[in-house]
Amino acid sequence: MRFATGATELTGTYRTNNRHCQGTRQQVVIAGAVAGLVSRFFIAPLDVIKIRLQLQTHPPRKSIPNQSSVGPIYRGTFETFQAILREEGITAFWKGNIPAELLYILYGSIQFSIYRSTTLALHTLPAQLHPPTYVESFVSGALAGATATTFTYPLDLLRTRFAAQGKEKVYKSLVGGIRDIWRCEGPGGFFQGVGAGVGQVVPYMGLFFSTYEALRVPLSTLSLPFGSGDATAGVLASLTAKTGTFPLDLIRKRLQVQGPTRVKYVHGRYMEVYDRGVWDTGRRIVRGEGWRGLYRGLGVGLVKAAPASAVTMWTYERALKELKKWEVLD
């Protein structure tokens, strides 16, 4: 199995006259969309758990006399799973799944397409200007991630807000949510925390693709799960990048639920009002919750990253292979 978006086949061994074997632009877009759709469905429950932990501001293991006054206290991945299941039912783990599916389809398509196009463009440079493979991977990955994040950010915000809803529904439907945000917060309401999103994804994607390239070749000859070392390299790269950029992910989530509906989300009424940007939000989290506050939900985030990366790469490769086999959009 091979991850055919720039992170694998579009590397130093790639030649522009070998373009056809990488799949056409349309095939890459469709394969990326399919991979995102399948991956999102399977990791949705872990994503909801992570978001709930990230939005919890009080110390998770602190003894509180009247727990009902602050809502459910999440004390880790398994206990959070139990609490959500007990209080909201099994369907709660797919809250926000519709905007999330749209997000993953569009994000995956844009990311794969931009990465491929950027890598191809870099290969047209004169030999003396051509960057090393790791620089090429970093530039292509960062640009692909930043572009995809910016274009799909409103869906990311909607996903977070739906996942943060407890028993009380803030938005009754996706269309209703879009309408309410537009009416009450204006166009800017859809981009709260976008600075943290782009600030996170640029180093994340750069680290991911660079680490992936460094590990793919050494692991390619080993007998590993999912058919080759590509999936394992992707998992390790994802874990490394996720840990390094997780504080920005948490800050983004806190900023996304700000606004007139903040108090209606789980723990929202006890969350500070963050209205001075990314840096100030991070500083206030550290001041009020300690450095550990920036890493709430990291455990489940890492657990989610492994299967998400493996499923995404496996599905992408299989989808692209079938598209090329049947000469779809060739």
GROMACS .gro file of C-alpha atoms in nm:
model
  330
    1MET     CA    1   0.000   0.000   0.000
    2ARG     CA    2   0.127   0.340  -0.095
    3PHE     CA    3   0.014   0.691   0.002
    4ALA     CA    4   0.013   0.848  -0.345
    5THR     CA    5  -0.030   1.211  -0.249
    6GLY     CA    6   0.298   1.398  -0.253
    7ALA     CA    7   0.393   1.230   0.074
    8THR     CA    8   0.503   0.920  -0.109
    9GLU     CA    9   0.517   0.886  -0.483
   10LEU     CA   10   0.582   1.254  -0.554
   11THR     CA   11   0.932   1.239  -0.404
   12GLY     CA   12   1.288   1.254  -0.523
   13THR     CA   13   1.230   0.944  -0.736
   14TYR     CA   14   0.944   1.114  -0.918
   15ARG     CA   15   0.996   1.232  -1.276
   16THR     CA   16   0.763   1.467  -1.455
   17ASN     CA   17   0.757   1.238  -1.759
   18ASN     CA   18   0.617   0.965  -1.531
   19ARG     CA   19   0.315   1.176  -1.438
   20HIS     CA   20   0.053   0.932  -1.563
   21CYS     CA   21   0.137   0.660  -1.308
   22GLN     CA   22   0.055   0.901  -1.024
   23GLY     CA   23  -0.304   0.944  -1.139
   24THR     CA   24  -0.466   1.245  -1.298
   25ARG     CA   25  -0.566   1.551  -1.099
   26GLN     CA   26  -0.932   1.440  -1.103
   27GLN     CA   27  -0.842   1.091  -0.982
   28VAL     CA   28  -0.633   1.235  -0.700
   29VAL     CA   29  -0.919   1.463  -0.590
   30ILE     CA   30  -1.176   1.182  -0.591
   31ALA     CA   31  -0.947   0.937  -0.412
   32GLY     CA   32  -0.870   1.200  -0.148
   33ALA     CA   33  -1.240   1.271  -0.095
   34VAL     CA   34  -1.323   0.901  -0.055
   35ALA     CA   35  -1.037   0.854   0.191
   36GLY     CA   36  -1.154   1.147   0.401
   37LEU     CA   37  -1.516   1.027   0.403
   38VAL     CA   38  -1.433   0.675   0.518
   39SER     CA   39  -1.177   0.784   0.776
   40ARG     CA   40  -1.408   1.042   0.932
   41PHE     CA   41  -1.691   0.796   0.991
   42PHE     CA   42  -1.472   0.555   1.185
   43ILE     CA   43  -1.297   0.811   1.405
   44ALA     CA   44  -1.602   1.032   1.478
   45PRO     CA   45  -1.658   0.899   1.834
   46LEU     CA   46  -1.296   0.964   1.930
   47ASP     CA   47  -1.322   1.314   1.787
   48VAL     CA   48  -1.628   1.396   1.999
   49ILE     CA   49  -1.450   1.270   2.311
   50LYS     CA   50  -1.142   1.478   2.231
   51ILE     CA   51  -1.343   1.795   2.180
   52ARG     CA   52  -1.531   1.747   2.508
   53LEU     CA   53  -1.202   1.706   2.697
   54GLN     CA   54  -1.048   2.008   2.526
   55LEU     CA   55  -1.337   2.232   2.625
   56GLN     CA   56  -1.334   2.122   2.989
   57THR     CA   57  -1.169   2.403   3.182
   58HIS     CA   58  -1.183   2.291   3.543
   59PRO     CA   59  -0.924   2.043   3.677
   60PRO     CA   60  -1.054   1.701   3.566
   61ARG     CA   61  -0.970   1.522   3.893
   62LYS     CA   62  -1.052   1.797   4.136
   63SER     CA   63  -1.314   1.710   4.393
   64ILE     CA   64  -1.617   1.932   4.344
   65PRO     CA   65  -1.888   1.922   4.614
   66ASN     CA   66  -2.177   1.974   4.375
   67GLN     CA   67  -2.087   1.810   4.046
   68SER     CA   68  -2.424   1.887   3.892
   69SER     CA   69  -2.340   2.256   3.911
   70VAL     CA   70  -2.066   2.222   3.652
   71GLY     CA   71  -2.202   1.940   3.441
   72PRO     CA   72  -2.029   1.606   3.376
   73ILE     CA   73  -1.666   1.591   3.479
   74TYR     CA   74  -1.462   1.400   3.225
   75ARG     CA   75  -1.169   1.212   3.378
   76GLY     CA   76  -1.014   1.045   3.077
   77THR     CA   77  -1.106   0.881   2.749
   78PHE     CA   78  -1.295   0.578   2.880
   79GLU     CA   79  -1.484   0.765   3.151
   80THR     CA   80  -1.575   1.037   2.903
   81PHE     CA   81  -1.707   0.769   2.668
   82GLN     CA   82  -1.917   0.623   2.949
   83ALA     CA   83  -2.050   0.964   3.056
   84ILE     CA   84  -2.155   1.064   2.704
   85LEU     CA   85  -2.312   0.725   2.638
   86ARG     CA   86  -2.503   0.731   2.968
   87GLU     CA   87  -2.629   1.088   2.944
   88GLU     CA   88  -2.677   1.143   2.569
   89GLY     CA   89  -2.697   0.802   2.404
   90ILE     CA   90  -2.491   0.632   2.135
   91THR     CA   91  -2.584   0.880   1.863
   92ALA     CA   92  -2.404   1.156   2.056
   93PHE     CA   93  -2.073   1.018   1.928
   94TRP     CA   94  -2.169   1.128   1.578
   95LYS     CA   95  -2.277   1.480   1.670
   96GLY     CA   96  -2.148   1.717   1.406
   97ASN     CA   97  -2.081   1.430   1.169
   98ILE     CA   98  -2.252   1.591   0.869
   99PRO     CA   99  -2.033   1.906   0.864
  100ALA     CA  100  -1.740   1.685   0.958
  101GLU     CA  101  -1.796   1.455   0.660
  102LEU     CA  102  -1.821   1.756   0.429
  103LEU     CA  103  -1.509   1.895   0.595
  104TYR     CA  104  -1.309   1.578   0.545
  105ILE     CA  105  -1.418   1.535   0.183
  106LEU     CA  106  -1.331   1.892   0.087
  107TYR     CA  107  -1.022   1.906   0.305
  108GLY     CA  108  -0.885   1.579   0.170
  109SER     CA  109  -0.952   1.674  -0.191
  110ILE     CA  110  -0.793   2.018  -0.160
  111GLN     CA  111  -0.499   1.890   0.043
  112PHE     CA  112  -0.410   1.606  -0.194
  113SER     CA  113  -0.458   1.822  -0.502
  114ILE     CA  114  -0.248   2.116  -0.374
  115TYR     CA  115   0.027   1.885  -0.250
  116ARG     CA  116   0.047   1.714  -0.588
  117SER     CA  117   0.040   2.040  -0.783
  118THR     CA  118   0.303   2.204  -0.562
  119THR     CA  119   0.536   1.906  -0.588
  120LEU     CA  120   0.499   1.898  -0.964
  121ALA     CA  121   0.574   2.271  -0.979
  122LEU     CA  122   0.887   2.227  -0.768
  123HIS     CA  123   1.009   1.958  -1.005
  124THR     CA  124   0.997   2.203  -1.293
  125LEU     CA  125   1.265   2.419  -1.129
  126PRO     CA  126   1.618   2.409  -1.273
  127ALA     CA  127   1.835   2.139  -1.118
  128GLN     CA  128   2.046   2.393  -0.926
  129LEU     CA  129   1.732   2.538  -0.763
  130HIS     CA  130   1.555   2.212  -0.685
  131PRO     CA  131   1.513   2.173  -0.307
  132PRO     CA  132   1.609   1.860  -0.112
  133THR     CA  133   1.335   1.601  -0.067
  134TYR     CA  134   1.263   1.697   0.296
  135VAL     CA  135   1.232   2.066   0.204
  136GLU     CA  136   1.005   1.978  -0.086
  137SER     CA  137   0.785   1.769   0.143
  138PHE     CA  138   0.768   2.044   0.406
  139VAL     CA  139   0.679   2.320   0.159
  140SER     CA  140   0.421   2.112  -0.026
  141GLY     CA  141   0.265   1.977   0.293
  142ALA     CA  142   0.248   2.314   0.466
  143LEU     CA  143   0.096   2.490   0.165
  144ALA     CA  144  -0.157   2.210   0.111
  145GLY     CA  145  -0.257   2.213   0.476
  146ALA     CA  146  -0.289   2.591   0.507
  147THR     CA  147  -0.497   2.618   0.190
  148ALA     CA  148  -0.729   2.332   0.284
  149THR     CA  149  -0.774   2.464   0.639
  150THR     CA  150  -0.867   2.815   0.527
  151PHE     CA  151  -1.121   2.704   0.268
  152THR     CA  152  -1.291   2.449   0.495
  153TYR     CA  153  -1.270   2.634   0.827
  154PRO     CA  154  -1.644   2.719   0.855
  155LEU     CA  155  -1.721   2.347   0.845
  156ASP     CA  156  -1.458   2.281   1.111
  157LEU     CA  157  -1.618   2.541   1.336
  158LEU     CA  158  -1.965   2.393   1.283
  159ARG     CA  159  -1.832   2.044   1.359
  160THR     CA  160  -1.686   2.166   1.689
  161ARG     CA  161  -2.001   2.347   1.796
  162PHE     CA  162  -2.225   2.050   1.724
  163ALA     CA  163  -1.990   1.811   1.905
  164ALA     CA  164  -1.985   2.048   2.205
  165GLN     CA  165  -2.362   2.036   2.243
  166GLY     CA  166  -2.486   1.837   2.539
  167LYS     CA  167  -2.848   1.750   2.605
  168GLU     CA  168  -2.944   2.106   2.519
  169LYS     CA  169  -2.939   2.165   2.144
  170VAL     CA  170  -2.786   2.495   2.039
  171TYR     CA  171  -2.849   2.440   1.668
  172LYS     CA  172  -3.129   2.212   1.551
  173SER     CA  173  -2.978   2.147   1.208
  174LEU     CA  174  -2.679   2.229   0.992
  175VAL     CA  175  -2.876   2.484   0.791
  176GLY     CA  176  -3.012   2.633   1.112
  177GLY     CA  177  -2.663   2.660   1.255
  178ILE     CA  178  -2.534   2.840   0.947
  179ARG     CA  179  -2.829   3.077   0.953
  180ASP     CA  180  -2.795   3.155   1.326
  181ILE     CA  181  -2.420   3.217   1.309
  182TRP     CA  182  -2.462   3.443   1.008
  183ARG     CA  183  -2.740   3.640   1.172
  184CYS     CA  184  -2.589   3.672   1.522
  185GLU     CA  185  -2.214   3.682   1.452
  186GLY     CA  186  -2.178   3.778   1.090
  187PRO     CA  187  -1.934   3.627   0.837
  188GLY     CA  188  -1.650   3.657   1.088
  189GLY     CA  189  -1.831   3.415   1.317
  190PHE     CA  190  -1.741   3.130   1.084
  191PHE     CA  191  -1.370   3.204   1.119
  192GLN     CA  192  -1.322   3.235   1.495
  193GLY     CA  193  -0.986   3.079   1.576
  194VAL     CA  194  -0.875   3.050   1.214
  195GLY     CA  195  -0.537   3.195   1.309
  196ALA     CA  196  -0.473   2.901   1.541
  197GLY     CA  197  -0.600   2.665   1.273
  198VAL     CA  198  -0.359   2.784   1.006
  199GLY     CA  199  -0.085   2.831   1.265
  200GLN     CA  200  -0.130   2.469   1.365
  201VAL     CA  201  -0.168   2.308   1.027
  202VAL     CA  202   0.138   2.461   0.861
  203PRO     CA  203   0.391   2.303   1.100
  204TYR     CA  204   0.169   1.995   1.140
  205MET     CA  205   0.156   1.913   0.772
  206GLY     CA  206   0.519   2.006   0.724
  207LEU     CA  207   0.626   1.782   1.012
  208PHE     CA  208   0.395   1.505   0.899
  209PHE     CA  209   0.513   1.484   0.539
  210SER     CA  210   0.879   1.535   0.629
  211THR     CA  211   0.871   1.264   0.896
  212TYR     CA  212   0.674   1.037   0.667
  213GLU     CA  213   0.931   1.069   0.391
  214ALA     CA  214   1.214   1.002   0.634
  215LEU     CA  215   1.050   0.681   0.760
  216ARG     CA  216   0.879   0.545   0.449
  217VAL     CA  217   1.183   0.408   0.269
  218PRO     CA  218   1.346   0.239   0.573
  219LEU     CA  219   1.013   0.077   0.666
  220SER     CA  220   0.906  -0.017   0.314
  221THR     CA  221   1.087  -0.352   0.316
  222LEU     CA  222   0.943  -0.466   0.649
  223SER     CA  223   0.638  -0.688   0.691
  224LEU     CA  224   0.402  -0.461   0.881
  225PRO     CA  225   0.024  -0.414   0.924
  226PHE     CA  226  -0.190  -0.289   0.632
  227GLY     CA  227   0.044  -0.442   0.375
  228SER     CA  228   0.361  -0.234   0.398
  229GLY     CA  229   0.560   0.014   0.600
  230ASP     CA  230   0.374   0.310   0.447
  231ALA     CA  231   0.088   0.292   0.699
  232THR     CA  232   0.328   0.257   0.991
  233ALA     CA  233   0.535   0.551   0.869
  234GLY     CA  234   0.217   0.754   0.838
  235VAL     CA  235   0.107   0.666   1.192
  236LEU     CA  236   0.443   0.758   1.345
  237ALA     CA  237   0.456   1.082   1.147
  238SER     CA  238   0.104   1.171   1.256
  239LEU     CA  239   0.179   1.107   1.624
  240THR     CA  240   0.490   1.322   1.611
  241ALA     CA  241   0.317   1.612   1.437
  242LYS     CA  242   0.005   1.589   1.656
  243THR     CA  243   0.201   1.611   1.981
  244GLY     CA  244   0.407   1.906   1.865
  245THR     CA  245   0.109   2.115   1.758
  246PHE     CA  246  -0.162   2.000   2.000
  247PRO     CA  247  -0.174   2.323   2.209
  248LEU     CA  248  -0.281   2.516   1.900
  249ASP     CA  249  -0.551   2.260   1.832
  250LEU     CA  250  -0.690   2.309   2.184
  251ILE     CA  251  -0.676   2.688   2.154
  252ARG     CA  252  -0.861   2.665   1.824
  253LYS     CA  253  -1.140   2.461   1.984
  254ARG     CA  254  -1.177   2.708   2.272
  255LEU     CA  255  -1.200   2.999   2.029
  256GLN     CA  256  -1.449   2.823   1.804
  257VAL     CA  257  -1.716   2.806   2.075
  258GLN     CA  258  -1.687   3.171   2.171
  259GLY     CA  259  -1.977   3.401   2.094
  260PRO     CA  260  -2.338   3.444   2.207
  261THR     CA  261  -2.399   3.068   2.234
  262ARG     CA  262  -2.090   2.991   2.445
  263VAL     CA  263  -2.277   2.932   2.772
  264LYS     CA  264  -2.503   2.670   2.612
  265TYR     CA  265  -2.227   2.420   2.539
  266VAL     CA  266  -2.106   2.153   2.779
  267HIS     CA  267  -1.904   2.344   3.044
  268GLY     CA  268  -1.947   2.660   2.835
  269ARG     CA  269  -2.078   2.870   3.122
  270TYR     CA  270  -1.757   2.805   3.317
  271MET     CA  271  -1.524   2.880   3.029
  272GLU     CA  272  -1.345   3.214   3.013
  273VAL     CA  273  -1.428   3.458   2.738
  274TYR     CA  274  -1.133   3.445   2.499
  275ASP     CA  275  -1.148   3.752   2.279
  276ARG     CA  276  -0.789   3.870   2.236
  277GLY     CA  277  -0.645   3.623   1.991
  278VAL     CA  278  -0.442   3.306   1.992
  279TRP     CA  279  -0.147   3.416   2.205
  280ASP     CA  280  -0.360   3.569   2.480
  281THR     CA  281  -0.584   3.262   2.488
  282GLY     CA  282  -0.287   3.033   2.534
  283ARG     CA  283  -0.142   3.255   2.806
  284ARG     CA  284  -0.470   3.260   2.999
  285ILE     CA  285  -0.510   2.884   2.975
  286VAL     CA  286  -0.163   2.832   3.119
  287ARG     CA  287  -0.230   3.085   3.395
  288GLY     CA  288  -0.562   2.931   3.494
  289GLU     CA  289  -0.506   2.561   3.427
  290GLY     CA  290  -0.131   2.516   3.409
  291TRP     CA  291   0.070   2.385   3.117
  292ARG     CA  292  -0.127   2.061   3.131
  293GLY     CA  293  -0.432   2.264   3.034
  294LEU     CA  294  -0.290   2.299   2.683
  295TYR     CA  295  -0.281   1.921   2.646
  296ARG     CA  296  -0.631   1.822   2.756
  297GLY     CA  297  -0.747   1.544   2.525
  298LEU     CA  298  -0.398   1.470   2.390
  299GLY     CA  299  -0.427   1.101   2.478
  300VAL     CA  300  -0.740   1.040   2.274
  301GLY     CA  301  -0.604   1.274   2.007
  302LEU     CA  302  -0.303   1.048   1.962
  303VAL     CA  303  -0.518   0.736   1.972
  304LYS     CA  304  -0.737   0.892   1.703
  305ALA     CA  305  -0.441   0.994   1.488
  306ALA     CA  306  -0.312   0.640   1.442
  307PRO     CA  307  -0.623   0.473   1.292
  308ALA     CA  308  -0.723   0.791   1.109
  309SER     CA  309  -0.391   0.809   0.924
  310ALA     CA  310  -0.382   0.439   0.851
  311VAL     CA  311  -0.742   0.426   0.725
  312THR     CA  312  -0.695   0.744   0.518
  313MET     CA  313  -0.381   0.619   0.346
  314TRP     CA  314  -0.512   0.268   0.293
  315THR     CA  315  -0.841   0.393   0.146
  316TYR     CA  316  -0.670   0.658  -0.068
  317GLU     CA  317  -0.434   0.407  -0.226
  318ARG     CA  318  -0.709   0.155  -0.294
  319ALA     CA  319  -0.943   0.419  -0.437
  320LEU     CA  320  -0.673   0.563  -0.664
  321LYS     CA  321  -0.573   0.215  -0.777
  322GLU     CA  322  -0.933   0.132  -0.876
  323LEU     CA  323  -0.979   0.466  -1.054
  324LYS     CA  324  -0.667   0.403  -1.260
  325LYS     CA  325  -0.755   0.036  -1.316
  326TRP     CA  326  -1.093   0.127  -1.465
  327GLU     CA  327  -0.951   0.440  -1.631
  328VAL     CA  328  -1.204   0.663  -1.457
  329LEU     CA  329  -1.133   1.030  -1.546
  330ASP     CA  330  -0.809   0.917  -1.707
   0.00000   0.00000   0.00000
